[in-house]
PDB file of C-alpha atoms in Angstrom:
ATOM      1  CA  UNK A   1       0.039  -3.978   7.957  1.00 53.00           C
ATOM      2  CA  UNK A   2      -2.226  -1.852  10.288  1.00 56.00           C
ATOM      3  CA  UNK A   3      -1.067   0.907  12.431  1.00 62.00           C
ATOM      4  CA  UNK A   4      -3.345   2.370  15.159  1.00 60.00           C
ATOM      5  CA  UNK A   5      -3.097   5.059  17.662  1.00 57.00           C
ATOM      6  CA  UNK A   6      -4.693   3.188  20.172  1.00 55.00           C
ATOM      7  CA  UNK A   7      -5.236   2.843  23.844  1.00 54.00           C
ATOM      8  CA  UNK A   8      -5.001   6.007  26.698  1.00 52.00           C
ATOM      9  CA  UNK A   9      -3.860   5.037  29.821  1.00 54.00           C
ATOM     10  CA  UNK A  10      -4.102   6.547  32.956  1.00 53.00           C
ATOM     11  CA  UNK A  11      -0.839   6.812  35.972  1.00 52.00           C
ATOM     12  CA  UNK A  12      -1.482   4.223  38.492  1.00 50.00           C
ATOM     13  CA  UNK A  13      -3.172   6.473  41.026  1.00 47.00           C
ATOM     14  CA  UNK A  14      -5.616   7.506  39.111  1.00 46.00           C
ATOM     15  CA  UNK A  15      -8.653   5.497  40.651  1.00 46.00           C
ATOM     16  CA  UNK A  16      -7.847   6.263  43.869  1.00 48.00           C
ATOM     17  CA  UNK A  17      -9.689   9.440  45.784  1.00 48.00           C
ATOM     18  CA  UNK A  18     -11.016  11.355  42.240  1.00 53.00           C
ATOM     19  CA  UNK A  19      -9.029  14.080  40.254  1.00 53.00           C
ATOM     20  CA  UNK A  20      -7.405  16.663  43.139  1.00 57.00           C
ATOM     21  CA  UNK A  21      -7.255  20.432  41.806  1.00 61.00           C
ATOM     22  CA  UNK A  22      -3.729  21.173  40.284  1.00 59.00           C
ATOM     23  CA  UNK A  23      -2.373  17.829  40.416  1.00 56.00           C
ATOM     24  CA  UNK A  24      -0.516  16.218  37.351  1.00 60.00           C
ATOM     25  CA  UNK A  25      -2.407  13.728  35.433  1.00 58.00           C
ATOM     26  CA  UNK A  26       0.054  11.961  33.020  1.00 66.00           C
ATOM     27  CA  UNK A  27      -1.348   9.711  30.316  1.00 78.00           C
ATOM     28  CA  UNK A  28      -0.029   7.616  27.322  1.00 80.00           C
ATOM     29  CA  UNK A  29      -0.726   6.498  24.449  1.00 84.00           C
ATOM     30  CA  UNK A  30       0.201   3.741  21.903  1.00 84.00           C
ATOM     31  CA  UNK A  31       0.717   3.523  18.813  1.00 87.00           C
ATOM     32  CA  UNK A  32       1.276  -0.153  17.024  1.00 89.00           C
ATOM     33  CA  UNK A  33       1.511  -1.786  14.053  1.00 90.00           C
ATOM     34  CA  UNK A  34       0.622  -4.921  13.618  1.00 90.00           C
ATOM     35  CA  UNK A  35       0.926  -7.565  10.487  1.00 89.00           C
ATOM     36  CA  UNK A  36      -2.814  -8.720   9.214  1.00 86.00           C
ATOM     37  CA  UNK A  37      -2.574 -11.613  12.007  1.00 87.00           C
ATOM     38  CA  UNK A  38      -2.284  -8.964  14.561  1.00 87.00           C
ATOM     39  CA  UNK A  39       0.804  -9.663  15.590  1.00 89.00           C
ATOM     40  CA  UNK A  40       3.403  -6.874  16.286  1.00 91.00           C
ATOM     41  CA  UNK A  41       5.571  -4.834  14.132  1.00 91.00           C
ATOM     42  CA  UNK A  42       6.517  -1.435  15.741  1.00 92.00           C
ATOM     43  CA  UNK A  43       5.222  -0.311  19.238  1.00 92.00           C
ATOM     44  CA  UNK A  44       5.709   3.928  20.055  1.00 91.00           C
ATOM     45  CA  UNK A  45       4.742   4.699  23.485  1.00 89.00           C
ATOM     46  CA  UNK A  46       4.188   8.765  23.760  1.00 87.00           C
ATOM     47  CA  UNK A  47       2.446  11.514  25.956  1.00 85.00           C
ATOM     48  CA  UNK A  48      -0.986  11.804  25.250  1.00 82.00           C
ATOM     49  CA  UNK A  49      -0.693  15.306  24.117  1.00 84.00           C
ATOM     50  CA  UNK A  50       1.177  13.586  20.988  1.00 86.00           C
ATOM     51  CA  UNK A  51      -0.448  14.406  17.931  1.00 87.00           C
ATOM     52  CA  UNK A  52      -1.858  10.799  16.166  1.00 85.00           C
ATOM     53  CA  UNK A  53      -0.147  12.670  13.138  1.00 87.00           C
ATOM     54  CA  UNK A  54       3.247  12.802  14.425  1.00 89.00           C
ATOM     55  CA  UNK A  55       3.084   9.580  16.346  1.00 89.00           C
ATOM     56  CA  UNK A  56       2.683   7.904  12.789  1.00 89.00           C
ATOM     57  CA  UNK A  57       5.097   9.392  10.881  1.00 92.00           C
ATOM     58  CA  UNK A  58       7.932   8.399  13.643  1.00 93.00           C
ATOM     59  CA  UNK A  59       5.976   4.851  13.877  1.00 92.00           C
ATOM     60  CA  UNK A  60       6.258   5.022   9.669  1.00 93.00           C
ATOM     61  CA  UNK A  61       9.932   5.711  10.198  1.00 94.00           C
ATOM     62  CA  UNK A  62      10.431   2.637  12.221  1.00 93.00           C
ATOM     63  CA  UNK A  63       8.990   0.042  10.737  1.00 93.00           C
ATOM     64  CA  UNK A  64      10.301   1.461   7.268  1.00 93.00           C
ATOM     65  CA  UNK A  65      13.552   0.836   9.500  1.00 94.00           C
ATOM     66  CA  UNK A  66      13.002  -2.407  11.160  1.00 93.00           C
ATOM     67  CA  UNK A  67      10.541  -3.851   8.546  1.00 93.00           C
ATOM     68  CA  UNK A  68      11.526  -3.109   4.569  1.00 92.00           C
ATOM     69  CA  UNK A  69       9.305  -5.280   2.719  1.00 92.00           C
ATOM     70  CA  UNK A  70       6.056  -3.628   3.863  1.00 91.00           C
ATOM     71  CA  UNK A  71       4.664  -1.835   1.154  1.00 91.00           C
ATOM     72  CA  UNK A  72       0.650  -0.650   2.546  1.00 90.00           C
ATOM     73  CA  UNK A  73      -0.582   0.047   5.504  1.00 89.00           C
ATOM     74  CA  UNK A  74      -4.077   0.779   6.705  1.00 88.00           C
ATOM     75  CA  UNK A  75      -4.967   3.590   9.374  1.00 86.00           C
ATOM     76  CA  UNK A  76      -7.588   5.137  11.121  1.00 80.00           C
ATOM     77  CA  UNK A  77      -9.338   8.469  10.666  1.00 78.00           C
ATOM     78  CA  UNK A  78      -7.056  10.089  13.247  1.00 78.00           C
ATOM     79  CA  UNK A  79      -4.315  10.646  10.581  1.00 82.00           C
ATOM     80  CA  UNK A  80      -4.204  12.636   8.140  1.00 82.00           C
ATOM     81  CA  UNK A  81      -2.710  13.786   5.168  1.00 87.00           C
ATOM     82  CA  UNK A  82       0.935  14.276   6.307  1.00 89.00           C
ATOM     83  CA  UNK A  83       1.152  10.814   7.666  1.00 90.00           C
ATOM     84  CA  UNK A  84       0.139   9.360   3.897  1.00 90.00           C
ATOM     85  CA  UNK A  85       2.561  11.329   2.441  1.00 93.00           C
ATOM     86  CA  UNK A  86       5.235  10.930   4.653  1.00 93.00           C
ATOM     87  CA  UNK A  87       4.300   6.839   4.057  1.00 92.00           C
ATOM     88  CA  UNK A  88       4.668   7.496   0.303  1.00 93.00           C
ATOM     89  CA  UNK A  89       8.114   9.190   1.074  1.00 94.00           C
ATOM     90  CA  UNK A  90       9.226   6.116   2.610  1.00 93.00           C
ATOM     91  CA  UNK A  91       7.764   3.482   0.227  1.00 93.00           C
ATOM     92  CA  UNK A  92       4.430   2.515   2.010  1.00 93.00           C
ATOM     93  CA  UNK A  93       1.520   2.937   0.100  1.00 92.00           C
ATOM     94  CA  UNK A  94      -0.810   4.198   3.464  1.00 90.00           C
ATOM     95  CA  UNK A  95      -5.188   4.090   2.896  1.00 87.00           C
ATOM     96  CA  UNK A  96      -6.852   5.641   5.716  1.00 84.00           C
ATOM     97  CA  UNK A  97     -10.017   3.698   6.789  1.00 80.00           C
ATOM     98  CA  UNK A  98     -12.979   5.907   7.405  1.00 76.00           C
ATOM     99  CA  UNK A  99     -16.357   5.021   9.425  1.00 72.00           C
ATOM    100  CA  UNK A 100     -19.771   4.360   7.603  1.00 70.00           C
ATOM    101  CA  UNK A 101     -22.015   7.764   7.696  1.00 73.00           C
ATOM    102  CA  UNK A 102     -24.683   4.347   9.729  1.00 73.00           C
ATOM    103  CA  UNK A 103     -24.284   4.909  13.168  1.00 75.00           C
ATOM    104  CA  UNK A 104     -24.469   2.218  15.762  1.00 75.00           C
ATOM    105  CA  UNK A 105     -21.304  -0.284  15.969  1.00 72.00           C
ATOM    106  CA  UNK A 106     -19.463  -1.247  12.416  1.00 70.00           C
ATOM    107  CA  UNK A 107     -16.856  -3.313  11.871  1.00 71.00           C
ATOM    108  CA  UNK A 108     -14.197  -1.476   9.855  1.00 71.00           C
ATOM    109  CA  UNK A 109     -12.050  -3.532   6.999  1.00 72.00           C
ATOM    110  CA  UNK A 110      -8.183  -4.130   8.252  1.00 77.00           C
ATOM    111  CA  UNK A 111      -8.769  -1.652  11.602  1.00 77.00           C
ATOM    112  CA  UNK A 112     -10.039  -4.574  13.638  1.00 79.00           C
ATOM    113  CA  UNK A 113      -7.287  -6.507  13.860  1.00 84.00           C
ATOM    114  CA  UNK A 114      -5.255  -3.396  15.467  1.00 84.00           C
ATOM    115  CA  UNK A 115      -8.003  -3.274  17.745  1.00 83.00           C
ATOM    116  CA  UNK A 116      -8.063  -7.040  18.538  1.00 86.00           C
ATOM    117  CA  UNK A 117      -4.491  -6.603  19.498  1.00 88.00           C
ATOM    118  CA  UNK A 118      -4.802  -3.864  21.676  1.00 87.00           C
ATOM    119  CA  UNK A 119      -7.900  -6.057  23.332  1.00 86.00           C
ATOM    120  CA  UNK A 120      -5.284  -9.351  23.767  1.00 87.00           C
ATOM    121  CA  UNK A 121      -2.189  -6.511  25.330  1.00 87.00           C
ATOM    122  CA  UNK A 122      -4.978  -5.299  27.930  1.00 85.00           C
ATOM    123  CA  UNK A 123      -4.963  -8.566  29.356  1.00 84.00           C
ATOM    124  CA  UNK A 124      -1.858  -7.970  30.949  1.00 82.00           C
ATOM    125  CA  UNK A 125      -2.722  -6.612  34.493  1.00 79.00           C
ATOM    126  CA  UNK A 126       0.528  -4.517  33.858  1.00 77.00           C
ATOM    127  CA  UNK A 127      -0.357  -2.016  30.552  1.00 81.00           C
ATOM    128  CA  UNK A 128      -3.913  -1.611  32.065  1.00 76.00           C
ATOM    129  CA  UNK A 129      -2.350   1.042  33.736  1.00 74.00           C
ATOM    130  CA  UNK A 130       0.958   3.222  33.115  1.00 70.00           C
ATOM    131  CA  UNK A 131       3.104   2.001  35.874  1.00 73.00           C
ATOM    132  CA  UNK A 132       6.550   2.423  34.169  1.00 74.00           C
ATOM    133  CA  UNK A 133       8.315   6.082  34.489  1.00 74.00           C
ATOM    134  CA  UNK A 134       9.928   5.944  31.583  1.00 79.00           C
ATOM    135  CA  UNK A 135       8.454   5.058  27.887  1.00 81.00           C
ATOM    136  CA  UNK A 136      10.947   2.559  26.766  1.00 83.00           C
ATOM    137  CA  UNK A 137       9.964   0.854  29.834  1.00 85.00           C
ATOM    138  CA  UNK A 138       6.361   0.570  28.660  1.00 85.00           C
ATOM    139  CA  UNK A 139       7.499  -0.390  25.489  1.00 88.00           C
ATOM    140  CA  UNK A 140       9.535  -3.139  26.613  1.00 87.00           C
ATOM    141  CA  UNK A 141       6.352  -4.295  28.843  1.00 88.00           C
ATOM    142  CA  UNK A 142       4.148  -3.949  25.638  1.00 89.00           C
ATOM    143  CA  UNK A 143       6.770  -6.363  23.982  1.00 90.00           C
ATOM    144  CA  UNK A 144       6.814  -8.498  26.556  1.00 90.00           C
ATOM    145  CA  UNK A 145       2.875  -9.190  26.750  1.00 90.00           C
ATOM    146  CA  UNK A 146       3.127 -10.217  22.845  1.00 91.00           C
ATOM    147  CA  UNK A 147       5.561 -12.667  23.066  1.00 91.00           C
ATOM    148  CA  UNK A 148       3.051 -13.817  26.360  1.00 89.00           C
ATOM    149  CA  UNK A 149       0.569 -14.224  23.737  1.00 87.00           C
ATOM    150  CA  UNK A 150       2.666 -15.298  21.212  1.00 89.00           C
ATOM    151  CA  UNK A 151       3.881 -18.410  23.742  1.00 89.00           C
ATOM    152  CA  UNK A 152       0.536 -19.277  24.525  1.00 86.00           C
ATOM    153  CA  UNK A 153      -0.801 -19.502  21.244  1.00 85.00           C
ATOM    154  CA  UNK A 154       1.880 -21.500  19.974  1.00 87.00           C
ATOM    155  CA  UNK A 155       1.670 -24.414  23.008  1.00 85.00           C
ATOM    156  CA  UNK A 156      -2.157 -24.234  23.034  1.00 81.00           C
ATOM    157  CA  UNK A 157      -2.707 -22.819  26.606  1.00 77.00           C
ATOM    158  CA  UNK A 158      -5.666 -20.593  27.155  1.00 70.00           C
ATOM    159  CA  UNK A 159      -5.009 -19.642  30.221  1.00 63.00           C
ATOM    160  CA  UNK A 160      -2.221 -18.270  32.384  1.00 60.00           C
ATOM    161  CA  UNK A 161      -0.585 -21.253  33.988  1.00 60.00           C
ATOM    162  CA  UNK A 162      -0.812 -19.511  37.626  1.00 60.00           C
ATOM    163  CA  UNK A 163      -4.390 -19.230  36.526  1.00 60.00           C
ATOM    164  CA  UNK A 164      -4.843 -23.172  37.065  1.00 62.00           C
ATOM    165  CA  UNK A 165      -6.094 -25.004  40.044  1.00 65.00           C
ATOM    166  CA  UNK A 166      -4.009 -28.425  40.499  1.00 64.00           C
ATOM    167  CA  UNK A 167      -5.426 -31.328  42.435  1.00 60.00           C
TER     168      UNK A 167
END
């Protein structure tokens, strides 16, 4: 299994006219876990101002919950020790994955397929953006988009069906 604390995402408004002096800027932030085909496990949806630390210990809680056969899970660098121990608490042996001291672009052994997953959910015009109020509304939305992806893979389609032109 690999967890990440993935993808920011702006309110709705955002774009529109710049950043206005003493306005509220709201922004999310997910954190999955996926299996090693990149398919979803656990989904937490919290504030931005959410330590990664604390969003992985409650996302370590749930899939200990939902999911109690998984016994290791890989991270990224953005948690730390209490998250690892907290995973060996609740049975899940958890190795963070740490980048090369190279610079330039590296692929990083398990974390891609987190970040493949977040790539196929921001294909959904709808999580591009936090339009939902609430966050078990985005969660729901988030859940939604994988079974999208889940329904196309299985039948074959690569495209959206309103995508195609009939004759």
């Amino acid at each position: 299994m690999v967890v990440g604390g993935g993808s920011h995402r702006s309110p709705q408004g955002s774009g529109r006219g710049g950043h206005r002096p003493g306005q509220e800027v709201r922004t999310v932030m997910m954190h999955i876990a996926t299996d090693t085909l990149g398919l979803l496990l656990a989904v937490l949806v919290t504030a931005a101002s959410v330590q990664d630390s604390a969003g992985g210990q409650k996302l370590l809680d749930a899939i200990a919950t939902e999911h109690p056969t998984v016994a290791a899970t890989w991270v990224d660098g953005g948690y730390n020790n209490t998250v690892i121990r907290h995973g060996a608490k609740r049975g899940i042996a958890v190795q963070v994955v740490k980048r090369g001291a190279g610079s330039g672009f590296q692929v990083l052994p398990r974390r891609w397929v987190v970040e493949r997953t977040l790539g196929w959910l921001m294909q959904h015009r709808r999580l591009v953006r936090d339009y939902e109020t609430l966050p078990q509304r985005s969660r729901s939305m988030i859940y939604w988009a994988m079974a999208n992806i889940m329904s196309r893979t299985l039948t074959g389609e690569s495209t959206q069906t309103w995508r195609i032109k009939y004759a």
